[in-house]
PDB file of C-alpha atoms in Angstrom:
ATOM      1  CA  MET A  77     -10.895 -22.471   2.723  1.00 59.00           C
ATOM      2  CA  ARG A  78     -14.021 -23.895   4.413  1.00 63.00           C
ATOM      3  CA  ASP A  79     -14.859 -27.380   3.705  1.00 66.00           C
ATOM      4  CA  GLU A  80     -18.293 -27.597   3.199  1.00 70.00           C
ATOM      5  CA  LYS A  81     -18.931 -31.442   3.210  1.00 72.00           C
ATOM      6  CA  PHE A  82     -17.727 -31.226   7.058  1.00 69.00           C
ATOM      7  CA  CYS A  83     -19.975 -28.290   7.773  1.00 68.00           C
ATOM      8  CA  ASN A  84     -23.042 -29.919   6.338  1.00 73.00           C
ATOM      9  CA  SER A  85     -22.323 -33.263   7.792  1.00 76.00           C
ATOM     10  CA  ASN A  86     -24.849 -35.028   9.817  1.00 83.00           C
ATOM     11  CA  CYS A  87     -22.296 -35.851  12.664  1.00 88.00           C
ATOM     12  CA  PRO A  88     -21.521 -32.854  15.169  1.00 88.00           C
ATOM     13  CA  PHE A  89     -18.112 -33.583  15.801  1.00 84.00           C
ATOM     14  CA  THR A  90     -17.431 -33.618  12.060  1.00 82.00           C
ATOM     15  CA  ARG A  91     -19.693 -30.269  11.674  1.00 81.00           C
ATOM     16  CA  ALA A  92     -17.396 -28.489  14.631  1.00 84.00           C
ATOM     17  CA  ILE A  93     -13.924 -29.789  12.955  1.00 83.00           C
ATOM     18  CA  GLY A  94     -15.440 -28.150   9.689  1.00 81.00           C
ATOM     19  CA  THR A  95     -15.906 -24.864  11.768  1.00 82.00           C
ATOM     20  CA  ILE A  96     -12.540 -24.869  13.289  1.00 82.00           C
ATOM     21  CA  GLY A  97     -10.526 -27.650  11.883  1.00 76.00           C
ATOM     22  CA  ASN A  98      -7.570 -25.875   9.823  1.00 83.00           C
ATOM     23  CA  LYS A  99      -4.368 -25.003  11.201  1.00 88.00           C
ATOM     24  CA  TRP A 100      -5.058 -21.101  11.352  1.00 94.00           C
ATOM     25  CA  LYS A 101      -8.394 -20.766  12.822  1.00 94.00           C
ATOM     26  CA  PRO A 102      -7.463 -22.177  16.408  1.00 94.00           C
ATOM     27  CA  ILE A 103      -4.167 -20.025  16.328  1.00 95.00           C
ATOM     28  CA  ILE A 104      -6.081 -16.847  15.507  1.00 96.00           C
ATOM     29  CA  ILE A 105      -8.790 -17.677  18.196  1.00 96.00           C
ATOM     30  CA  ASN A 106      -5.690 -18.306  20.767  1.00 95.00           C
ATOM     31  CA  VAL A 107      -4.063 -14.915  19.763  1.00 96.00           C
ATOM     32  CA  ILE A 108      -7.076 -13.016  20.097  1.00 97.00           C
ATOM     33  CA  GLY A 109      -8.129 -14.756  23.452  1.00 96.00           C
ATOM     34  CA  THR A 110      -9.879 -12.198  25.638  1.00 95.00           C
ATOM     35  CA  ARG A 111      -8.824  -8.982  24.103  1.00 96.00           C
ATOM     36  CA  SER A 112      -9.603  -6.907  21.411  1.00 96.00           C
ATOM     37  CA  ILE A 113      -7.269  -6.878  18.600  1.00 97.00           C
ATOM     38  CA  ARG A 114      -6.412  -5.214  15.034  1.00 95.00           C
ATOM     39  CA  PHE A 115      -5.612  -6.913  12.097  1.00 95.00           C
ATOM     40  CA  GLY A 116      -2.086  -5.166  11.619  1.00 94.00           C
ATOM     41  CA  GLN A 117      -1.302  -6.825  15.275  1.00 95.00           C
ATOM     42  CA  LEU A 118      -2.311 -10.022  14.344  1.00 96.00           C
ATOM     43  CA  ASP A 119      -0.568  -9.856  11.227  1.00 95.00           C
ATOM     44  CA  ALA A 120       2.288  -9.410  13.225  1.00 95.00           C
ATOM     45  CA  ILE A 121       2.030 -12.033  15.848  1.00 95.00           C
ATOM     46  CA  VAL A 122       0.663 -15.211  13.674  1.00 93.00           C
ATOM     47  CA  PRO A 123       3.313 -16.731  12.061  1.00 87.00           C
ATOM     48  CA  ASN A 124       3.829 -17.391   8.427  1.00 92.00           C
ATOM     49  CA  ILE A 125       0.328 -16.372   7.240  1.00 94.00           C
ATOM     50  CA  SER A 126      -0.296 -14.370   4.481  1.00 95.00           C
ATOM     51  CA  ARG A 127      -2.391 -11.194   4.860  1.00 95.00           C
ATOM     52  CA  LYS A 128      -4.869 -12.921   2.081  1.00 96.00           C
ATOM     53  CA  VAL A 129      -5.344 -16.083   4.297  1.00 95.00           C
ATOM     54  CA  LEU A 130      -5.634 -13.994   7.664  1.00 96.00           C
ATOM     55  CA  THR A 131      -8.409 -11.975   6.025  1.00 95.00           C
ATOM     56  CA  GLU A 132     -10.310 -15.122   4.463  1.00 94.00           C
ATOM     57  CA  GLN A 133      -9.912 -16.916   8.063  1.00 95.00           C
ATOM     58  CA  LEU A 134     -11.326 -13.632   9.949  1.00 96.00           C
ATOM     59  CA  LYS A 135     -14.221 -13.607   7.472  1.00 95.00           C
ATOM     60  CA  GLU A 136     -15.012 -17.244   8.205  1.00 93.00           C
ATOM     61  CA  LEU A 137     -14.503 -17.090  11.916  1.00 95.00           C
ATOM     62  CA  GLU A 138     -16.924 -13.882  11.868  1.00 95.00           C
ATOM     63  CA  GLU A 139     -19.642 -15.932   9.561  1.00 92.00           C
ATOM     64  CA  ASP A 140     -19.321 -18.842  11.974  1.00 91.00           C
ATOM     65  CA  GLY A 141     -19.926 -16.569  14.828  1.00 94.00           C
ATOM     66  CA  LEU A 142     -16.695 -17.188  16.666  1.00 95.00           C
ATOM     67  CA  LEU A 143     -15.572 -13.868  16.126  1.00 97.00           C
ATOM     68  CA  GLN A 144     -17.113 -10.337  16.104  1.00 97.00           C
ATOM     69  CA  ARG A 145     -15.584  -7.551  13.842  1.00 96.00           C
ATOM     70  CA  LEU A 146     -16.003  -3.823  15.311  1.00 95.00           C
ATOM     71  CA  ALA A 147     -15.628  -1.226  12.724  1.00 93.00           C
ATOM     72  CA  TYR A 148     -15.393   2.513  14.316  1.00 91.00           C
ATOM     73  CA  LYS A 149     -16.437   5.612  12.039  1.00 90.00           C
ATOM     74  CA  GLU A 150     -13.434   7.289  12.260  1.00 88.00           C
ATOM     75  CA  ILE A 151     -10.960   8.815  10.095  1.00 89.00           C
ATOM     76  CA  PRO A 152      -8.527   6.718   9.553  1.00 87.00           C
ATOM     77  CA  PRO A 153     -11.027   3.973   9.679  1.00 86.00           C
ATOM     78  CA  ARG A 154     -10.218   1.289  12.634  1.00 91.00           C
ATOM     79  CA  VAL A 155     -11.301  -2.211  12.817  1.00 94.00           C
ATOM     80  CA  GLU A 156     -10.857  -4.648  15.808  1.00 96.00           C
ATOM     81  CA  TYR A 157     -11.503  -8.095  16.265  1.00 98.00           C
ATOM     82  CA  ARG A 158     -12.492 -10.045  19.450  1.00 97.00           C
ATOM     83  CA  LEU A 159     -14.209 -13.086  20.132  1.00 98.00           C
ATOM     84  CA  SER A 160     -17.679 -13.618  20.577  1.00 97.00           C
ATOM     85  CA  GLU A 161     -19.418 -15.646  23.402  1.00 97.00           C
ATOM     86  CA  LYS A 162     -19.036 -18.684  21.186  1.00 96.00           C
ATOM     87  CA  GLY A 163     -15.318 -18.040  20.305  1.00 96.00           C
ATOM     88  CA  LEU A 164     -14.692 -17.407  24.125  1.00 97.00           C
ATOM     89  CA  ALA A 165     -16.212 -20.888  24.636  1.00 96.00           C
ATOM     90  CA  PHE A 166     -13.573 -22.421  22.773  1.00 95.00           C
ATOM     91  CA  LEU A 167     -10.424 -20.942  24.741  1.00 96.00           C
ATOM     92  CA  PRO A 168     -10.796 -23.786  27.576  1.00 96.00           C
ATOM     93  CA  ILE A 169     -10.827 -26.510  24.787  1.00 94.00           C
ATOM     94  CA  LEU A 170      -7.549 -24.983  23.170  1.00 94.00           C
ATOM     95  CA  GLU A 171      -5.896 -24.839  26.534  1.00 95.00           C
ATOM     96  CA  ALA A 172      -6.950 -28.303  27.138  1.00 95.00           C
ATOM     97  CA  ILE A 173      -5.053 -29.397  23.518  1.00 91.00           C
ATOM     98  CA  LYS A 174      -1.867 -27.358  24.625  1.00 92.00           C
ATOM     99  CA  GLU A 175      -1.691 -29.378  27.832  1.00 93.00           C
ATOM    100  CA  TRP A 176      -2.345 -32.438  26.060  1.00 91.00           C
ATOM    101  CA  ASN A 177       0.756 -31.407  23.562  1.00 89.00           C
ATOM    102  CA  ILE A 178       2.862 -30.559  26.810  1.00 89.00           C
ATOM    103  CA  LYS A 179       2.262 -33.837  28.275  1.00 89.00           C
ATOM    104  CA  TYR A 180       2.715 -36.028  25.235  1.00 87.00           C
ATOM    105  CA  GLU A 181       5.119 -34.148  22.851  1.00 82.00           C
ATOM    106  CA  ILE A 182       7.823 -36.066  22.006  1.00 80.00           C
ATOM    107  CA  ALA A 183      10.183 -33.846  20.013  1.00 67.00           C
ATOM    108  CA  THR A 184      11.837 -31.092  22.038  1.00 65.00           C
ATOM    109  CA  MET A 185      11.598 -27.421  20.573  1.00 62.00           C
ATOM    110  CA  PRO A 186      14.654 -26.165  19.030  1.00 66.00           C
ATOM    111  CA  LEU A 187      16.615 -23.613  20.789  1.00 66.00           C
ATOM    112  CA  GLU A 188      16.323 -20.249  19.416  1.00 62.00           C
ATOM    113  CA  THR A 189      19.895 -18.820  18.641  1.00 59.00           C
ATOM    114  CA  ALA A 190      20.430 -14.994  19.466  1.00 54.00           C
TER     115      ALA A 190
END
């Protein structure tokens, strides 16, 4: 859900957080990366997100110009998502956040059990 107070702020940083500031959007952007991907693939890759929330987040990312929705006129219909130029420009920022977290995270990741 978009926070309109943040998106309509006079502060550029606050507006940016309003656009990409919830927990799902950066994850979705990171998963899509430089490829085209279908809804079902995103649903399978993004952990613990409901289909409803994924749909809402994709719509908001498209409205904010970070994502392109490509609908193919085929039977059965096929829809793919890819990042726009604006979305691709956000990838280095996400990479910097990942590097920052790796450098400063305190807790270690739990080991996966087989």
